[in-house]
Short mmCIF file of N, CA and C in Angstrom, two decimals:
data_model
loop_
_atom_site.label_atom_id
_atom_site.label_comp_id
_atom_site.label_asym_id
_atom_site.label_seq_id
_atom_site.Cartn_x
_atom_site.Cartn_y
_atom_site.Cartn_z
N MET A 1 -6.83 -1.73 8.68
CA MET A 1 -7.47 -0.66 8.79
C MET A 1 -8.49 -0.65 9.11
N ARG A 2 -8.04 0.58 9.70
CA ARG A 2 -9.27 1.83 10.32
C ARG A 2 -10.67 2.90 9.45
N ILE A 3 -11.38 2.29 9.58
CA ILE A 3 -12.34 3.33 9.37
C ILE A 3 -13.41 3.67 9.91
N ARG A 4 -13.48 5.47 9.12
CA ARG A 4 -14.36 6.26 10.46
C ARG A 4 -15.82 5.76 10.12
N GLN A 5 -16.81 5.98 11.08
CA GLN A 5 -18.18 5.73 11.00
C GLN A 5 -18.53 5.80 9.98
N SER A 6 -18.85 7.59 9.52
CA SER A 6 -19.49 7.75 8.37
C SER A 6 -18.92 7.30 7.34
N GLU A 7 -17.93 6.30 7.00
CA GLU A 7 -18.32 5.99 5.77
C GLU A 7 -17.97 3.77 5.90
N GLN A 8 -18.87 3.67 4.74
CA GLN A 8 -19.15 2.75 4.94
C GLN A 8 -17.85 1.13 4.13
N ALA A 9 -18.09 0.27 4.68
CA ALA A 9 -17.11 -0.24 5.00
C ALA A 9 -16.50 -1.23 4.18
N GLU A 10 -17.11 -1.78 3.03
CA GLU A 10 -16.94 -2.48 1.77
C GLU A 10 -16.72 -1.73 0.67
N PRO A 11 -17.03 -0.72 0.43
CA PRO A 11 -16.10 0.28 -0.79
C PRO A 11 -14.72 0.14 -0.88
N LEU A 12 -14.36 0.99 0.44
CA LEU A 12 -13.26 1.77 1.15
C LEU A 12 -12.48 -0.13 1.07
N TYR A 13 -13.21 -1.05 1.61
CA TYR A 13 -12.08 -1.68 1.71
C TYR A 13 -11.18 -2.50 0.30
N GLU A 14 -12.72 -2.48 -0.30
CA GLU A 14 -12.59 -2.75 -2.24
C GLU A 14 -11.29 -2.29 -2.74
N GLU A 15 -11.86 -0.53 -2.65
CA GLU A 15 -10.74 0.07 -3.12
C GLU A 15 -9.09 0.08 -2.82
N SER A 16 -8.96 -0.80 -1.80
CA SER A 16 -7.35 -0.48 -1.18
C SER A 16 -7.12 -1.71 -1.42
N VAL A 17 -7.64 -2.79 -1.63
CA VAL A 17 -7.41 -4.14 -2.15
C VAL A 17 -6.99 -3.86 -3.34
N LEU A 18 -7.78 -3.46 -4.39
CA LEU A 18 -7.74 -2.47 -6.03
C LEU A 18 -6.61 -1.60 -5.79
N ARG A 19 -6.18 -0.85 -4.88
CA ARG A 19 -4.67 -0.11 -4.59
C ARG A 19 -3.43 -1.19 -5.19
N PHE A 20 -3.70 -1.51 -4.13
CA PHE A 20 -2.82 -3.17 -3.39
C PHE A 20 -2.10 -3.30 -4.76
N PHE A 21 -2.86 -4.02 -5.02
CA PHE A 21 -3.12 -4.63 -7.17
C PHE A 21 -2.52 -3.98 -7.99
N ALA A 22 -2.79 -3.12 -8.21
CA ALA A 22 -2.96 -2.12 -9.12
C ALA A 22 -1.08 -1.50 -9.20
N PHE A 23 -0.89 -0.90 -7.86
CA PHE A 23 0.48 -0.50 -7.59
C PHE A 23 1.32 -1.47 -6.77
N LEU A 24 1.85 -2.19 -6.61
CA LEU A 24 2.47 -3.83 -6.95
C LEU A 24 2.35 -4.27 -8.38
N HIS A 25 1.36 -3.58 -9.08
CA HIS A 25 1.49 -4.22 -10.41
C HIS A 25 2.42 -2.85 -11.59
N GLY A 26 2.16 -1.73 -11.35
CA GLY A 26 2.38 -0.30 -11.98
C GLY A 26 2.28 0.27 -10.97
N TYR A 27 3.46 0.58 -10.15
CA TYR A 27 3.31 1.72 -9.67
C TYR A 27 4.26 2.28 -9.89
N LYS A 28 5.36 1.61 -10.70
CA LYS A 28 6.61 2.43 -11.96
C LYS A 28 6.14 3.49 -12.89
N THR A 29 4.66 2.77 -12.82
CA THR A 29 4.07 3.48 -14.55
C THR A 29 3.29 4.59 -14.41
N PHE A 30 2.94 4.72 -12.50
CA PHE A 30 1.35 5.66 -12.01
C PHE A 30 2.76 6.84 -12.65
N THR A 31 1.41 7.95 -13.20
CA THR A 31 2.07 9.55 -13.05
C THR A 31 1.55 10.51 -12.25
N HIS A 32 0.18 10.57 -12.14
CA HIS A 32 -0.84 11.46 -11.86
C HIS A 32 -2.39 11.27 -10.96
N LEU A 33 -2.68 10.88 -11.76
CA LEU A 33 -4.19 10.82 -11.46
C LEU A 33 -4.30 9.58 -11.21
N VAL A 34 -4.87 9.04 -9.37
CA VAL A 34 -5.36 8.07 -9.30
C VAL A 34 -6.54 7.22 -9.47
N ASP A 35 -7.39 8.20 -9.77
CA ASP A 35 -8.67 7.53 -10.42
C ASP A 35 -8.56 6.90 -11.60
N ARG A 36 -7.72 7.43 -12.84
CA ARG A 36 -7.50 7.08 -14.02
C ARG A 36 -6.92 5.67 -13.92
N PHE A 37 -5.56 5.59 -12.72
CA PHE A 37 -4.50 4.87 -12.81
C PHE A 37 -5.06 3.46 -12.12
N LEU A 38 -6.06 3.69 -11.26
CA LEU A 38 -7.20 2.33 -10.58
C LEU A 38 -8.21 2.14 -11.72
N THR A 39 -8.81 3.23 -12.54
CA THR A 39 -9.64 2.42 -13.63
C THR A 39 -9.18 1.72 -14.64
N ASP A 40 -7.77 2.10 -15.15
CA ASP A 40 -7.00 1.82 -15.47
C ASP A 40 -7.17 -0.36 -15.35
N PHE A 41 -6.00 0.13 -14.75
CA PHE A 41 -5.94 -1.35 -14.24
C PHE A 41 -7.34 -2.56 -13.56
N ALA A 42 -8.07 -2.05 -13.42
CA ALA A 42 -9.19 -2.50 -12.48
C ALA A 42 -9.88 -2.94 -14.51
N LYS A 43 -10.09 -2.66 -15.41
CA LYS A 43 -10.06 -2.60 -17.05
C LYS A 43 -9.65 -3.39 -17.67
N ASP A 44 -7.99 -3.34 -17.02
CA ASP A 44 -7.04 -4.70 -17.78
C ASP A 44 -7.08 -5.53 -17.08
N THR A 45 -7.48 -5.69 -16.21
CA THR A 45 -7.71 -7.09 -15.01
C THR A 45 -8.92 -7.54 -15.17
N ASN A 46 -9.95 -6.88 -15.22
CA ASN A 46 -11.52 -7.50 -14.72
C ASN A 46 -11.11 -9.21 -15.87
N ALA A 47 -10.79 -9.52 -16.61
CA ALA A 47 -11.40 -10.04 -17.86
C ALA A 47 -10.34 -11.14 -17.91
N LYS A 48 -8.87 -11.06 -16.86
CA LYS A 48 -7.96 -11.98 -16.92
C LYS A 48 -7.45 -12.36 -15.40
N GLY A 49 -8.45 -11.50 -14.26
CA GLY A 49 -8.23 -12.01 -12.94
C GLY A 49 -6.83 -11.77 -12.79
N VAL A 50 -6.84 -11.17 -11.36
CA VAL A 50 -5.15 -11.41 -10.86
C VAL A 50 -4.93 -12.62 -10.62
N PRO A 51 -3.52 -12.93 -10.91
CA PRO A 51 -2.77 -14.12 -10.60
C PRO A 51 -2.30 -14.88 -9.22
N SER A 52 -3.04 -16.30 -8.92
CA SER A 52 -2.37 -17.05 -7.48
C SER A 52 -1.54 -16.23 -7.20
N SER A 53 -0.44 -16.13 -7.77
CA SER A 53 0.92 -15.75 -7.02
C SER A 53 0.73 -14.06 -6.57
N LYS A 54 0.30 -13.47 -7.78
CA LYS A 54 -0.38 -11.84 -6.69
C LYS A 54 -1.40 -11.98 -4.97
N VAL A 55 -2.09 -13.28 -5.49
CA VAL A 55 -3.03 -13.81 -4.28
C VAL A 55 -2.27 -13.62 -3.58
N GLU A 56 -1.61 -15.03 -3.30
CA GLU A 56 -1.07 -15.46 -2.60
C GLU A 56 0.04 -14.17 -2.07
N ILE A 57 0.79 -13.38 -2.56
CA ILE A 57 1.27 -12.58 -1.80
C ILE A 57 0.96 -11.05 -1.11
N PHE A 58 -0.12 -11.38 -1.86
CA PHE A 58 -1.11 -10.52 -0.73
C PHE A 58 -1.24 -10.79 0.56
N GLU A 59 -2.07 -12.01 0.34
CA GLU A 59 -2.32 -12.86 1.53
C GLU A 59 -1.44 -12.92 2.81
N LYS A 60 0.50 -12.95 2.27
CA LYS A 60 1.11 -12.80 3.36
C LYS A 60 0.79 -11.46 3.75
N THR A 61 1.38 -11.01 3.16
CA THR A 61 1.47 -9.08 3.24
C THR A 61 0.64 -8.78 4.23
N MET A 62 -0.86 -9.23 4.41
CA MET A 62 -1.75 -8.49 5.35
C MET A 62 -1.36 -9.73 6.28
N GLU A 63 -1.27 -10.73 6.41
CA GLU A 63 -0.75 -10.93 7.66
C GLU A 63 0.66 -11.13 8.23
N PHE A 64 1.34 -10.48 7.35
CA PHE A 64 2.43 -9.61 8.33
C PHE A 64 2.45 -8.73 9.08
N ILE A 65 1.18 -7.63 7.89
CA ILE A 65 0.84 -6.32 8.75
C ILE A 65 0.29 -6.85 9.32
N ALA A 66 -0.64 -7.36 10.15
CA ALA A 66 -1.54 -7.36 10.69
C ALA A 66 -0.82 -7.80 11.67
N GLY A 67 0.32 -8.87 12.01
CA GLY A 67 0.91 -9.32 13.07
C GLY A 67 2.04 -7.99 13.37
N GLU A 68 2.51 -6.96 12.85
CA GLU A 68 3.15 -5.90 13.20
C GLU A 68 2.56 -5.02 13.56
N LEU A 69 1.61 -4.93 13.33
CA LEU A 69 0.71 -3.64 12.97
C LEU A 69 -0.64 -4.10 13.86
N PRO A 70 -1.02 -4.58 15.21
CA PRO A 70 -2.27 -4.77 15.39
C PRO A 70 -2.96 -4.07 15.56
N LYS A 71 -2.76 -2.68 15.77
CA LYS A 71 -4.20 -0.94 15.54
C LYS A 71 -3.89 -0.68 14.11
N GLY A 72 -3.70 -1.58 13.47
CA GLY A 72 -3.64 -1.59 11.72
C GLY A 72 -2.80 -0.37 11.37
N ILE A 73 -2.36 0.17 10.64
CA ILE A 73 -1.70 1.07 9.64
C ILE A 73 -1.94 2.96 9.72
N VAL A 74 -1.77 3.75 11.25
CA VAL A 74 -2.16 4.53 11.55
C VAL A 74 -0.68 5.44 12.08
N ARG A 75 -1.88 6.96 11.95
CA ARG A 75 0.08 7.60 12.25
C ARG A 75 -0.97 8.45 12.84
N ASN A 76 -0.73 8.97 14.39
CA ASN A 76 -1.48 9.82 15.34
C ASN A 76 -2.83 10.11 15.07
N ARG A 77 -3.47 9.10 14.73
CA ARG A 77 -4.84 9.12 14.51
C ARG A 77 -5.52 7.78 14.22
N THR A 78 -6.58 7.78 13.92
CA THR A 78 -7.74 6.23 14.22
C THR A 78 -8.04 6.16 13.11
N THR A 79 -7.61 6.78 11.64
CA THR A 79 -8.23 6.36 10.19
C THR A 79 -6.50 6.25 9.37
N THR A 80 -6.45 5.63 8.45
CA THR A 80 -5.55 5.14 7.23
C THR A 80 -5.52 6.10 6.39
N PRO A 81 -4.41 6.67 6.25
CA PRO A 81 -4.17 7.15 4.88
C PRO A 81 -3.72 6.45 3.80
N LEU A 82 -4.48 6.65 3.11
CA LEU A 82 -4.80 5.68 2.36
C LEU A 82 -3.22 5.79 1.01
N ASN A 83 -2.20 6.85 1.23
CA ASN A 83 -1.05 7.05 0.44
C ASN A 83 0.14 6.13 1.91
N LEU A 84 -0.33 6.31 2.56
CA LEU A 84 0.61 5.41 4.44
C LEU A 84 -0.04 4.19 3.86
N TYR A 85 -1.15 3.49 3.63
CA TYR A 85 -1.50 2.57 3.39
C TYR A 85 -0.71 1.46 1.75
N GLU A 86 -0.75 3.07 1.52
CA GLU A 86 -0.03 2.48 -0.23
C GLU A 86 1.68 1.95 0.46
N ALA A 87 2.27 2.68 1.00
CA ALA A 87 3.67 2.37 0.96
C ALA A 87 3.78 1.47 1.89
N ILE A 88 3.30 1.38 3.17
CA ILE A 88 3.24 -0.23 3.32
C ILE A 88 3.23 -1.72 3.20
N ALA A 89 1.78 -1.59 2.14
CA ALA A 89 1.09 -2.38 1.94
C ALA A 89 2.37 -3.14 0.59
N VAL A 90 2.19 -2.36 0.26
CA VAL A 90 3.32 -2.50 -1.43
C VAL A 90 4.26 -3.03 -1.08
N GLY A 91 5.10 -2.13 -0.23
CA GLY A 91 6.68 -1.96 0.23
C GLY A 91 7.12 -3.64 1.08
N THR A 92 5.84 -4.05 1.72
CA THR A 92 6.07 -4.79 1.96
C THR A 92 6.21 -5.94 1.33
N ALA A 93 5.06 -5.66 0.09
CA ALA A 93 4.60 -7.07 -0.69
C ALA A 93 5.79 -7.30 -1.86
N LEU A 94 6.54 -6.05 -2.18
CA LEU A 94 7.75 -6.35 -2.57
C LEU A 94 8.58 -7.02 -2.34
N VAL A 95 9.07 -6.95 -0.79
CA VAL A 95 10.20 -8.14 -0.35
C VAL A 95 9.51 -9.81 -0.34
N PHE A 96 8.06 -9.84 -0.50
CA PHE A 96 7.92 -10.77 -0.49
C PHE A 96 7.90 -11.38 -1.45
N GLU A 97 8.03 -10.85 -3.27
CA GLU A 97 8.17 -10.47 -4.31
C GLU A 97 9.03 -11.66 -4.90
N ALA A 98 10.47 -10.39 -3.68
CA ALA A 98 11.80 -10.41 -4.03
C ALA A 98 12.12 -12.22 -3.96
N GLY A 99 11.13 -12.90 -2.85
CA GLY A 99 12.09 -14.27 -2.47
C GLY A 99 12.28 -13.86 -0.74
N LYS A 100 11.89 -12.49 -0.47
CA LYS A 100 12.17 -12.86 1.24
C LYS A 100 11.85 -12.75 2.03
N GLN A 101 11.90 -12.43 2.94
CA GLN A 101 11.02 -12.27 4.40
C GLN A 101 11.07 -10.98 5.32
N PRO A 102 9.94 -9.80 5.43
CA PRO A 102 10.41 -8.57 5.41
C PRO A 102 10.87 -9.30 7.22
N LYS A 103 11.46 -7.76 7.22
CA LYS A 103 12.46 -7.56 8.48
C LYS A 103 11.24 -7.56 9.63
N PRO A 104 11.19 -8.42 10.70
CA PRO A 104 10.32 -7.91 11.74
C PRO A 104 10.52 -7.13 12.86
N GLY A 105 9.71 -6.07 13.32
CA GLY A 105 9.76 -4.90 14.42
C GLY A 105 10.06 -4.23 13.63
N LEU A 106 9.85 -3.50 12.52
CA LEU A 106 10.55 -2.09 12.44
C LEU A 106 8.90 -1.62 11.64
N LEU A 107 8.48 -1.83 11.44
CA LEU A 107 6.86 -1.26 10.42
C LEU A 107 6.16 -0.52 11.36
N ASN A 108 6.59 -0.49 12.64
CA ASN A 108 5.70 0.43 13.83
C ASN A 108 6.57 1.50 13.25
N ALA A 109 8.14 1.24 13.76
CA ALA A 109 8.83 2.43 13.76
C ALA A 109 8.79 3.66 13.02
N LEU A 110 8.23 2.11 11.44
CA LEU A 110 8.59 3.10 10.21
C LEU A 110 6.94 4.60 9.99
N LEU A 111 6.25 3.74 10.95
CA LEU A 111 4.81 4.68 11.13
C LEU A 111 4.79 6.38 11.31
N GLN A 112 6.50 6.13 12.05
CA GLN A 112 6.81 7.75 12.43
C GLN A 112 8.01 8.07 11.52
N ASP A 113 8.03 7.33 10.70
CA ASP A 113 9.98 7.19 10.50
C ASP A 113 9.82 8.87 9.50
N GLN A 114 10.83 9.80 9.59
CA GLN A 114 10.87 11.00 9.06
C GLN A 114 10.85 10.77 7.40
N GLY A 115 12.08 9.86 6.94
CA GLY A 115 12.01 10.07 5.83
C GLY A 115 10.34 9.54 5.03
N LEU A 116 9.87 8.66 5.91
CA LEU A 116 8.32 7.85 5.55
C LEU A 116 7.64 9.15 5.36
N GLN A 117 7.28 10.18 6.33
CA GLN A 117 6.54 10.95 6.55
C GLN A 117 6.46 11.97 5.40
N LYS A 118 7.87 12.18 5.04
CA LYS A 118 8.36 13.36 3.25
C LYS A 118 7.38 12.96 2.80
N PHE A 119 7.68 11.62 2.75
CA PHE A 119 6.52 10.43 0.62
C PHE A 119 5.32 10.39 1.08
N THR A 120 4.71 11.15 2.74
CA THR A 120 3.40 10.72 2.51
C THR A 120 2.60 11.37 3.07
N GLN A 121 2.79 12.83 2.99
CA GLN A 121 2.22 14.03 3.11
C GLN A 121 1.78 14.77 2.73
N GLY A 122 0.54 16.02 2.81
CA GLY A 122 -0.36 16.36 1.56
C GLY A 122 0.36 16.34 0.35
N GLY A 123 -0.19 16.43 -1.21
CA GLY A 123 0.56 16.82 -2.28
C GLY A 123 1.37 15.83 -2.52
N THR A 124 0.65 13.97 -1.86
CA THR A 124 1.97 12.96 -2.45
C THR A 124 1.44 12.40 -3.11
N ASN A 125 1.04 12.63 -4.75
CA ASN A 125 0.61 11.92 -5.49
C ASN A 125 1.16 12.02 -6.73
N SER A 126 1.86 12.39 -7.12
CA SER A 126 3.17 12.84 -7.92
C SER A 126 3.80 10.85 -8.31
N LYS A 127 4.20 10.95 -9.34
CA LYS A 127 5.51 9.53 -9.95
C LYS A 127 6.64 9.61 -8.48
N ALA A 128 6.94 10.21 -7.96
CA ALA A 128 8.33 10.67 -7.77
C ALA A 128 8.11 10.32 -6.21
N MET A 129 7.05 10.97 -5.94
CA MET A 129 6.06 9.78 -3.93
C MET A 129 5.40 8.76 -3.98
N VAL A 130 5.19 8.81 -4.86
CA VAL A 130 4.54 7.30 -5.16
C VAL A 130 5.71 5.68 -5.07
N VAL A 131 6.57 6.19 -5.81
CA VAL A 131 8.27 5.25 -6.45
C VAL A 131 8.72 5.39 -4.53
N GLY A 132 9.27 6.50 -4.12
CA GLY A 132 9.25 7.23 -3.21
C GLY A 132 9.46 6.63 -2.07
N ARG A 133 7.63 6.07 -1.81
CA ARG A 133 7.77 6.01 -0.92
C ARG A 133 7.48 4.45 -0.30
N ILE A 134 7.07 4.03 -1.39
CA ILE A 134 6.68 2.53 -1.78
C ILE A 134 8.13 1.65 -1.77
N GLU A 135 9.51 1.88 -2.13
CA GLU A 135 10.59 2.04 -2.12
C GLU A 135 11.86 2.31 -1.35
N TYR A 136 10.56 3.07 -0.16
CA TYR A 136 11.59 3.17 1.25
C TYR A 136 10.95 1.88 1.86
N VAL A 137 9.74 2.18 2.14
CA VAL A 137 9.46 0.13 3.03
C VAL A 137 10.02 -0.24 2.37
N ARG A 138 9.77 -0.34 1.47
CA ARG A 138 10.30 -2.22 0.68
C ARG A 138 11.71 -1.84 1.12
N ASP A 139 12.97 -1.34 1.05
CA ASP A 139 14.18 -1.01 1.12
C ASP A 139 14.89 -1.08 2.96
N ALA A 140 13.91 -0.26 3.54
CA ALA A 140 14.03 -0.36 5.05
C ALA A 140 13.44 -2.13 5.54
N LEU A 141 12.52 -2.80 4.60
CA LEU A 141 12.38 -4.21 5.28
C LEU A 141 13.06 -5.21 4.64
N LEU A 142 13.62 -4.33 4.01
CA LEU A 142 15.21 -5.72 3.07
C LEU A 142 16.09 -6.34 4.43
#
């Protein structure tokens, strides 16, 4: 993930990891308010922690993405839009969760894909858009 110079890296990375696990766990239950969704997930998970199987999925996912997208999850700019990150990261993780290996060589093309772009442009935090973008990537990689 690429970060603007003015942003502090650690909080953004922490939020990105939180987003990964929250959306992996419950993207189908997301309604509209990202802050509330993330806070509720963090509160629920804080006491019990993230299962090691999910941490393993996270590690496999990030390793796969790093190999496929050495310049990061970027589209025509140098920073990573969070909704595009969610789509790529969680969509890829769902393939691993299904016990499959994501098809290599597709992520770079997906960044420019018109179908994915419609799910990741402005005003895309509705349940339909969140589910749509995550499952769009998952289905492309299966």
